[in-house]
mmCIF file of C-alpha atoms in Angstrom:
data_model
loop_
_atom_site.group_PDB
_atom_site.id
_atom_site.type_symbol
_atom_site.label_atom_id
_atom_site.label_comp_id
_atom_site.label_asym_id
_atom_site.label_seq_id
_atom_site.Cartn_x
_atom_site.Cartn_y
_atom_site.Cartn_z
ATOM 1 C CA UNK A 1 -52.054 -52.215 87.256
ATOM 2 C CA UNK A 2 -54.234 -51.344 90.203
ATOM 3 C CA UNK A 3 -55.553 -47.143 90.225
ATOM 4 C CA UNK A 4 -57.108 -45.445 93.531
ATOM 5 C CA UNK A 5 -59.511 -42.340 91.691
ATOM 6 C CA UNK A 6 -60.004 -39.878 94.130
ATOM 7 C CA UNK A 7 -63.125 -37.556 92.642
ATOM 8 C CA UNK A 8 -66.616 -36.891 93.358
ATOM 9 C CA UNK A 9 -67.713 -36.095 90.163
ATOM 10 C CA UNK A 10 -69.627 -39.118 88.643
ATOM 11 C CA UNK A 11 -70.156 -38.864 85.333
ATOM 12 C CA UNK A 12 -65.533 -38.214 84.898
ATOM 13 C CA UNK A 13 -65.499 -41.394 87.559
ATOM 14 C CA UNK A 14 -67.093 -43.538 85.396
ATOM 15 C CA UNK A 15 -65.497 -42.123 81.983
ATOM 16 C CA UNK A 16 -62.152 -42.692 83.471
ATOM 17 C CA UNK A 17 -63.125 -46.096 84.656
ATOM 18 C CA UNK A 18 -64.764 -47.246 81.363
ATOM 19 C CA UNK A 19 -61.158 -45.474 79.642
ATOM 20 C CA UNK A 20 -58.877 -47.141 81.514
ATOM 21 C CA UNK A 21 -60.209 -50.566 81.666
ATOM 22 C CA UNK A 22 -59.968 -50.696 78.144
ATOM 23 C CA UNK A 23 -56.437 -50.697 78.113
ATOM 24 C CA UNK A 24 -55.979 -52.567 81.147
ATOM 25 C CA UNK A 25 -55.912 -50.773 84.274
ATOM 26 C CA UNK A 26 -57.950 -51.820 86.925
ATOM 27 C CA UNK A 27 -59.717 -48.912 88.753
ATOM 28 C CA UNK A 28 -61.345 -47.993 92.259
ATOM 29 C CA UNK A 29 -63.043 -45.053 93.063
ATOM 30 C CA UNK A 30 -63.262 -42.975 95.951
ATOM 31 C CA UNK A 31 -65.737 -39.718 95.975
ATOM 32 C CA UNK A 32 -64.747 -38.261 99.097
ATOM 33 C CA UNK A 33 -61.602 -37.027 100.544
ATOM 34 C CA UNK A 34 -62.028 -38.083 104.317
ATOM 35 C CA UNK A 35 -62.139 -41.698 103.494
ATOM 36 C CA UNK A 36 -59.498 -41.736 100.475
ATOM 37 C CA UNK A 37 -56.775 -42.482 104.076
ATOM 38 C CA UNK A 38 -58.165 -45.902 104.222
ATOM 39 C CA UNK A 39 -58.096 -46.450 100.545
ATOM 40 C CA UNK A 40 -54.517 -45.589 100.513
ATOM 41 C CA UNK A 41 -54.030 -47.177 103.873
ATOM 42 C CA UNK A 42 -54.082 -50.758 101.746
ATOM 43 C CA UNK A 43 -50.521 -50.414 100.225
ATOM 44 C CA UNK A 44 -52.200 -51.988 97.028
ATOM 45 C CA UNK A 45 -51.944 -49.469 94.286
ATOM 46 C CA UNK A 46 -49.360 -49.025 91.814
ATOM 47 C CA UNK A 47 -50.883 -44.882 91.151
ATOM 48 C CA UNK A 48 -53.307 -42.822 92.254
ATOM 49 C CA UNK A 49 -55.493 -39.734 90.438
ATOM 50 C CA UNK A 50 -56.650 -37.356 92.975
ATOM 51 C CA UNK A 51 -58.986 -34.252 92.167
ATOM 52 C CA UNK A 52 -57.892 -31.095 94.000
ATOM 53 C CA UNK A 53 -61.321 -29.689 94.996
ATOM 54 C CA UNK A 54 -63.265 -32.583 96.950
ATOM 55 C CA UNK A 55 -65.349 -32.901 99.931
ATOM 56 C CA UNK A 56 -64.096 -34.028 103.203
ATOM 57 C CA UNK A 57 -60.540 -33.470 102.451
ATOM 58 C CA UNK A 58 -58.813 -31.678 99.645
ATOM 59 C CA UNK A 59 -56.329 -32.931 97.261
ATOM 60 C CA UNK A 60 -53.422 -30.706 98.591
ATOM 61 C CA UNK A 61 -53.735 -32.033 101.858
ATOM 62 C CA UNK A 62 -53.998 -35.558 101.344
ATOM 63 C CA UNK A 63 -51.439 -35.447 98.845
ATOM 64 C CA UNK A 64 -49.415 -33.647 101.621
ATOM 65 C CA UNK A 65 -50.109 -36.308 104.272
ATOM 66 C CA UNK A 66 -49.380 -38.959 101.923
ATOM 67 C CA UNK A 67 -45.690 -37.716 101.430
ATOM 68 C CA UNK A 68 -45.383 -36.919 105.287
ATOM 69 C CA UNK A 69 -45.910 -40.727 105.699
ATOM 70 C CA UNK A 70 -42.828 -41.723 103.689
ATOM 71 C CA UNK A 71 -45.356 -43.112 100.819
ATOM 72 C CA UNK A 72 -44.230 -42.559 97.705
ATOM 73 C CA UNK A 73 -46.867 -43.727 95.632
ATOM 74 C CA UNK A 74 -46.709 -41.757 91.957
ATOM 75 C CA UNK A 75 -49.981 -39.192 92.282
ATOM 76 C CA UNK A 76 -51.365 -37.806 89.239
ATOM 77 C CA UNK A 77 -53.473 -34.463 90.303
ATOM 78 C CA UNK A 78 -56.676 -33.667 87.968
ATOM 79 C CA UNK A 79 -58.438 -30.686 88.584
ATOM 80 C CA UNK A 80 -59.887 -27.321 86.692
ATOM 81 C CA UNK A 81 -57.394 -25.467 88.529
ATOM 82 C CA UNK A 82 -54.985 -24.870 85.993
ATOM 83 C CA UNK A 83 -53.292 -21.374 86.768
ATOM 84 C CA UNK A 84 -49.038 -21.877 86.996
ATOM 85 C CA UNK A 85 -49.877 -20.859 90.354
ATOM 86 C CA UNK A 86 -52.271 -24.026 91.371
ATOM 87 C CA UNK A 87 -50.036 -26.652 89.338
ATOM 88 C CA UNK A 88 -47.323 -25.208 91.228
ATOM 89 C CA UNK A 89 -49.260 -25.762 94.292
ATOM 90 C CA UNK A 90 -50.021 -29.097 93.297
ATOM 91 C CA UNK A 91 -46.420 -30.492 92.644
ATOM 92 C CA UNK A 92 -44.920 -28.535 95.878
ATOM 93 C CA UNK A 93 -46.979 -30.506 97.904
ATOM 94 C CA UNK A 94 -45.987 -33.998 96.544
ATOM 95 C CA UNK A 95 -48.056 -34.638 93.266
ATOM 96 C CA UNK A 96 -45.864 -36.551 90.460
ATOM 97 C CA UNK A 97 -47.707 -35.157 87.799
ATOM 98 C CA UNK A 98 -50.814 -32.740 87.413
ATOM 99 C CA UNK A 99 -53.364 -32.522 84.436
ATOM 100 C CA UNK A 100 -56.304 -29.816 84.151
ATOM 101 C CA UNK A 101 -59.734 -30.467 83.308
ATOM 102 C CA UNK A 102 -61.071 -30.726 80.855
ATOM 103 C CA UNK A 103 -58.743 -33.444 79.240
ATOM 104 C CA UNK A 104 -57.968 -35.878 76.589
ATOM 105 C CA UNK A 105 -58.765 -39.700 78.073
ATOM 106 C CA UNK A 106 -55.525 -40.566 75.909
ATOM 107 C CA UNK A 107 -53.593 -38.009 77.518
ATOM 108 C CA UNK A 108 -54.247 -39.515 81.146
ATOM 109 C CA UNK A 109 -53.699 -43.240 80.435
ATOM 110 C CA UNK A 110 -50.040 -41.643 78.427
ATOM 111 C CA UNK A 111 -49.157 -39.813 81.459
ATOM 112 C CA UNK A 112 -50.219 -42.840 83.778
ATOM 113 C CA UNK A 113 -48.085 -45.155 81.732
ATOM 114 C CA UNK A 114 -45.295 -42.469 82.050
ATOM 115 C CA UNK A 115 -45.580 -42.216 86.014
ATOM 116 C CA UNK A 116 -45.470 -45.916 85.998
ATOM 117 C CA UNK A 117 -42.235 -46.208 84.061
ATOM 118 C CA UNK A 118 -40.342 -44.601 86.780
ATOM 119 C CA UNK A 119 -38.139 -46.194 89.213
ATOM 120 C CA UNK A 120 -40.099 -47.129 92.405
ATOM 121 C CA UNK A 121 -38.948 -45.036 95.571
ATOM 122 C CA UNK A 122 -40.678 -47.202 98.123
ATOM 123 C CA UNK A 123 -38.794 -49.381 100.619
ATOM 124 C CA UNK A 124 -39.410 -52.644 99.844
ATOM 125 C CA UNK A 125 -39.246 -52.068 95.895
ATOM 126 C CA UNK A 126 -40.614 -55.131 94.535
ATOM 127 C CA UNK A 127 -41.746 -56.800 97.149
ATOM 128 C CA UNK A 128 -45.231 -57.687 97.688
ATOM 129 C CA UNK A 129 -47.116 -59.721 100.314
ATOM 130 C CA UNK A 130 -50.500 -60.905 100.925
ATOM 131 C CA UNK A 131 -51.530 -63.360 103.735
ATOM 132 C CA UNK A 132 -48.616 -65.594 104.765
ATOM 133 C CA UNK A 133 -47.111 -65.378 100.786
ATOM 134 C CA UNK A 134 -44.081 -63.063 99.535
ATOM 135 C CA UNK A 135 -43.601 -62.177 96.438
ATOM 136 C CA UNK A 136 -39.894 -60.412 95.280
ATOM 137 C CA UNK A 137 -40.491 -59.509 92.164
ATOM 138 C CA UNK A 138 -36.502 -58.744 91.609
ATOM 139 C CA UNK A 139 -35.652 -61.685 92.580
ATOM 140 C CA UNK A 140 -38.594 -63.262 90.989
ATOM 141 C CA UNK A 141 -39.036 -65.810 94.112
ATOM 142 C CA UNK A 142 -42.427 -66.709 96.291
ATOM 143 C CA UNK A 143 -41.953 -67.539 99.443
ATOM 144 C CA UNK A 144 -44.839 -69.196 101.516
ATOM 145 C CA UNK A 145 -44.938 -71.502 104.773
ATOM 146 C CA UNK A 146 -43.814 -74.609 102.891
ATOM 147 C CA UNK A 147 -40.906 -72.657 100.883
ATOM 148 C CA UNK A 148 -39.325 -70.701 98.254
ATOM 149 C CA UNK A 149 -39.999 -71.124 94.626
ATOM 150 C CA UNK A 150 -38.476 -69.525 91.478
ATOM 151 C CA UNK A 151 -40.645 -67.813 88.941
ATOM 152 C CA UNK A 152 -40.517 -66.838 85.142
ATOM 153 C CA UNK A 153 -40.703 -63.324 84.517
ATOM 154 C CA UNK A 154 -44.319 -63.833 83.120
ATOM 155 C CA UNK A 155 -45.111 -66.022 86.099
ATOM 156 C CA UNK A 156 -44.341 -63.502 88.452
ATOM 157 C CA UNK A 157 -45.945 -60.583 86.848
ATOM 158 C CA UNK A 158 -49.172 -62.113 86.846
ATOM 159 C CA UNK A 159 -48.872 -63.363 90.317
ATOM 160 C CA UNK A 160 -48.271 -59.760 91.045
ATOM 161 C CA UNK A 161 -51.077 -58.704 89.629
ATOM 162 C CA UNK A 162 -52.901 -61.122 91.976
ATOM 163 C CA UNK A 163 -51.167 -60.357 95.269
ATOM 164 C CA UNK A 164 -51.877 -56.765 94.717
ATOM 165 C CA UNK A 165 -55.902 -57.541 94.186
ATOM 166 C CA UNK A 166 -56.850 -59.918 97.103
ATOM 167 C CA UNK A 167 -60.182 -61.069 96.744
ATOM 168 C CA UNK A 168 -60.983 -59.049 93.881
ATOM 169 C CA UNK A 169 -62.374 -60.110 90.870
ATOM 170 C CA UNK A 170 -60.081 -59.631 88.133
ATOM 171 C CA UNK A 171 -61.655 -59.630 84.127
ATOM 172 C CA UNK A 172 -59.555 -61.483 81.709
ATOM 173 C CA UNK A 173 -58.763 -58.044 79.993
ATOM 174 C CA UNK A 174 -57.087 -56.568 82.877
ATOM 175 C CA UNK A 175 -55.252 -59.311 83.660
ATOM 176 C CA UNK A 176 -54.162 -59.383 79.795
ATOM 177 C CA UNK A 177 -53.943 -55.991 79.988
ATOM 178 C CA UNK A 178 -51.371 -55.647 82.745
ATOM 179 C CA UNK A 179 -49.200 -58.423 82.289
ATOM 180 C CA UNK A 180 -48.903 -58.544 78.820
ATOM 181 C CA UNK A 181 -49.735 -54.797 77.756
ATOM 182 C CA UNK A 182 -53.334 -53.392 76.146
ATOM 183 C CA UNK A 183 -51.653 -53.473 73.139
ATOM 184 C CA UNK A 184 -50.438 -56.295 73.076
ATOM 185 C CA UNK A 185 -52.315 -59.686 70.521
ATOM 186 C CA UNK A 186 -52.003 -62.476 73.130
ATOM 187 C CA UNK A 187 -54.614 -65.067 72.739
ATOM 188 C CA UNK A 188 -56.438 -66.202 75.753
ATOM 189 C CA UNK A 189 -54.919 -69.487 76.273
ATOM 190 C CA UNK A 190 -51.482 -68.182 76.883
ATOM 191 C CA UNK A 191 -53.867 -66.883 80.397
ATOM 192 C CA UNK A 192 -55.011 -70.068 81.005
ATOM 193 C CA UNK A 193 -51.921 -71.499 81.014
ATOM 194 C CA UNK A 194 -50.277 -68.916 82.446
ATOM 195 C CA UNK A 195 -52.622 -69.084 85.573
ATOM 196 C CA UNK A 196 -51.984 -73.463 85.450
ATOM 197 C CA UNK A 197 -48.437 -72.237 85.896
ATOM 198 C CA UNK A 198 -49.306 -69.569 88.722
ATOM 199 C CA UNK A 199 -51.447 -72.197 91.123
ATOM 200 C CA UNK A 200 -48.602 -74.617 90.921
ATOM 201 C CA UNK A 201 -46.413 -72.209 92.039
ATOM 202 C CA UNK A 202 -48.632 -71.078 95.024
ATOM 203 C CA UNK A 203 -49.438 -74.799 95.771
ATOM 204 C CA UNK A 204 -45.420 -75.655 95.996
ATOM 205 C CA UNK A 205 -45.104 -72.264 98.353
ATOM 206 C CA UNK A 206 -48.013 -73.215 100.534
ATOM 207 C CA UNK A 207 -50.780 -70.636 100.136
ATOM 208 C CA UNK A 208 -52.756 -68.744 98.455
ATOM 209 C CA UNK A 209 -55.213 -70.395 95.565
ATOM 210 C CA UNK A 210 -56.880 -68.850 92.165
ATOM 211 C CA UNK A 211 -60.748 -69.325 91.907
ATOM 212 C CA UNK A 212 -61.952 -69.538 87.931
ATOM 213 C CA UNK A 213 -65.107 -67.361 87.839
ATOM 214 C CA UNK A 214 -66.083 -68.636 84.279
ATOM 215 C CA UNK A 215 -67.116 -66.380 81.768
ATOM 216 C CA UNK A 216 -65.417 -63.307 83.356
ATOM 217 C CA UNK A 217 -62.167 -63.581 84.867
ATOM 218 C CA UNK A 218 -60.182 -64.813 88.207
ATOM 219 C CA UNK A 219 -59.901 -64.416 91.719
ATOM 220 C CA UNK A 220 -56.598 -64.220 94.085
ATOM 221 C CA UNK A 221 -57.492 -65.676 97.694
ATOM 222 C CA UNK A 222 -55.712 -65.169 100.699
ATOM 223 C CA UNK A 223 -55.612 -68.548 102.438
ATOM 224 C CA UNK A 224 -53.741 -69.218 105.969
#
């Protein structure tokens, strides 16, 4: 699962990043509020964490702007603000969930997990895209330019994991982490073989390929 951090406070950016890429989730951070638009601009996170106080924009506002768009992204709000008054505040304007500073790192990856349980209010639920591929994960089906292919359930939840990261480069962990849970004791062939699976299915659909970057992990590219 992909997370958009929205805080300028370094040393909780790269707690929270170190914390939840242990148990799977893969993290990007923005530290200021006037360019967290384009971040969220990319469609390509499954939850964001937004501090309240930050500079450029505040949390209420983007928060705010986010639910004026019709996005309905699940938003967990962190800040020391934690008077009734200010979590009130902090729901009213569209925030899923909010959780005050300071806080227990097991407390945020719970309530993460929790936000990411619930149904999906978002248009297209379950479907993903990325170059000329489509992925409907309800239907589990990937459609590319030379056709439509059926997926197992693991299939497709790894491919979803890659069509939500484009280009990014993924550690075996996360991907372990996401598709089969942190928790879970899956040895690291069932990957490898899992990914053998996924490029046949992208090579029958017509696009898209998965680059080994050995030692570390894999990468999703978008091809024509």
């Amino acid at each position: 699962m992909r997370i958009l951090l929205i805080d300028d406070d370094c040393a909780l950016t790269d707690a929270v990043c170190a914390a939840l890429g242990a148990q799977g989730f893969a993290v990007d951070v923005c530290a200021d509020g006037a360019d967290a638009p384009f971040y969220l601009s990319q469609k390509i996170y499954d939850a964001v964490i937004v501090d309240r106080m930050l500079p450029g924009c505040d949390g209420l506002t983007l928060v705010a702007r986010l639910r004026a768009e019709g996005d309905h992204v699940p938003v967990l709000m962190l800040t020391a603000l934690g008077r009734v008054g200010d979590r009130v505040d902090g729901l009213d304007a569209g925030a899923d969930d909010y959780l005050t500073k300071p806080f227990d790192m097991r407390e945020l990856a719970a309530r993460l997990r929790a936000l990411l349980r619930r149904p999906s209010e978002r248009a297209e639920e379950g479907v993903l895209r990325a170059g000329a591929l489509t992925l409907d994960a309800s239907q589990m089906t990937l459609t590319g330019p030379a056709g439509t292919v059926a997926l197992s359930r693991r299939e497709c939840d790894l491919l979803s994991v890659f069509l939500r990261s484009p280009g990014r480069l993924l550690a075996r962990s996360v991907l372990l982490g996401s598709v089969w849970g942190a928790e879970a004791d899956v040895e690291d062939a069932s990957l490898d073989s899992y990914v053998y699976f996924a490029r046949r299915r992208l090579a029958a659909a017509g696009a898209g390929r998965i680059v080994t970057v050995r030692g570390v992990g894999y990468r999703f590219e978008v091809t024509p």
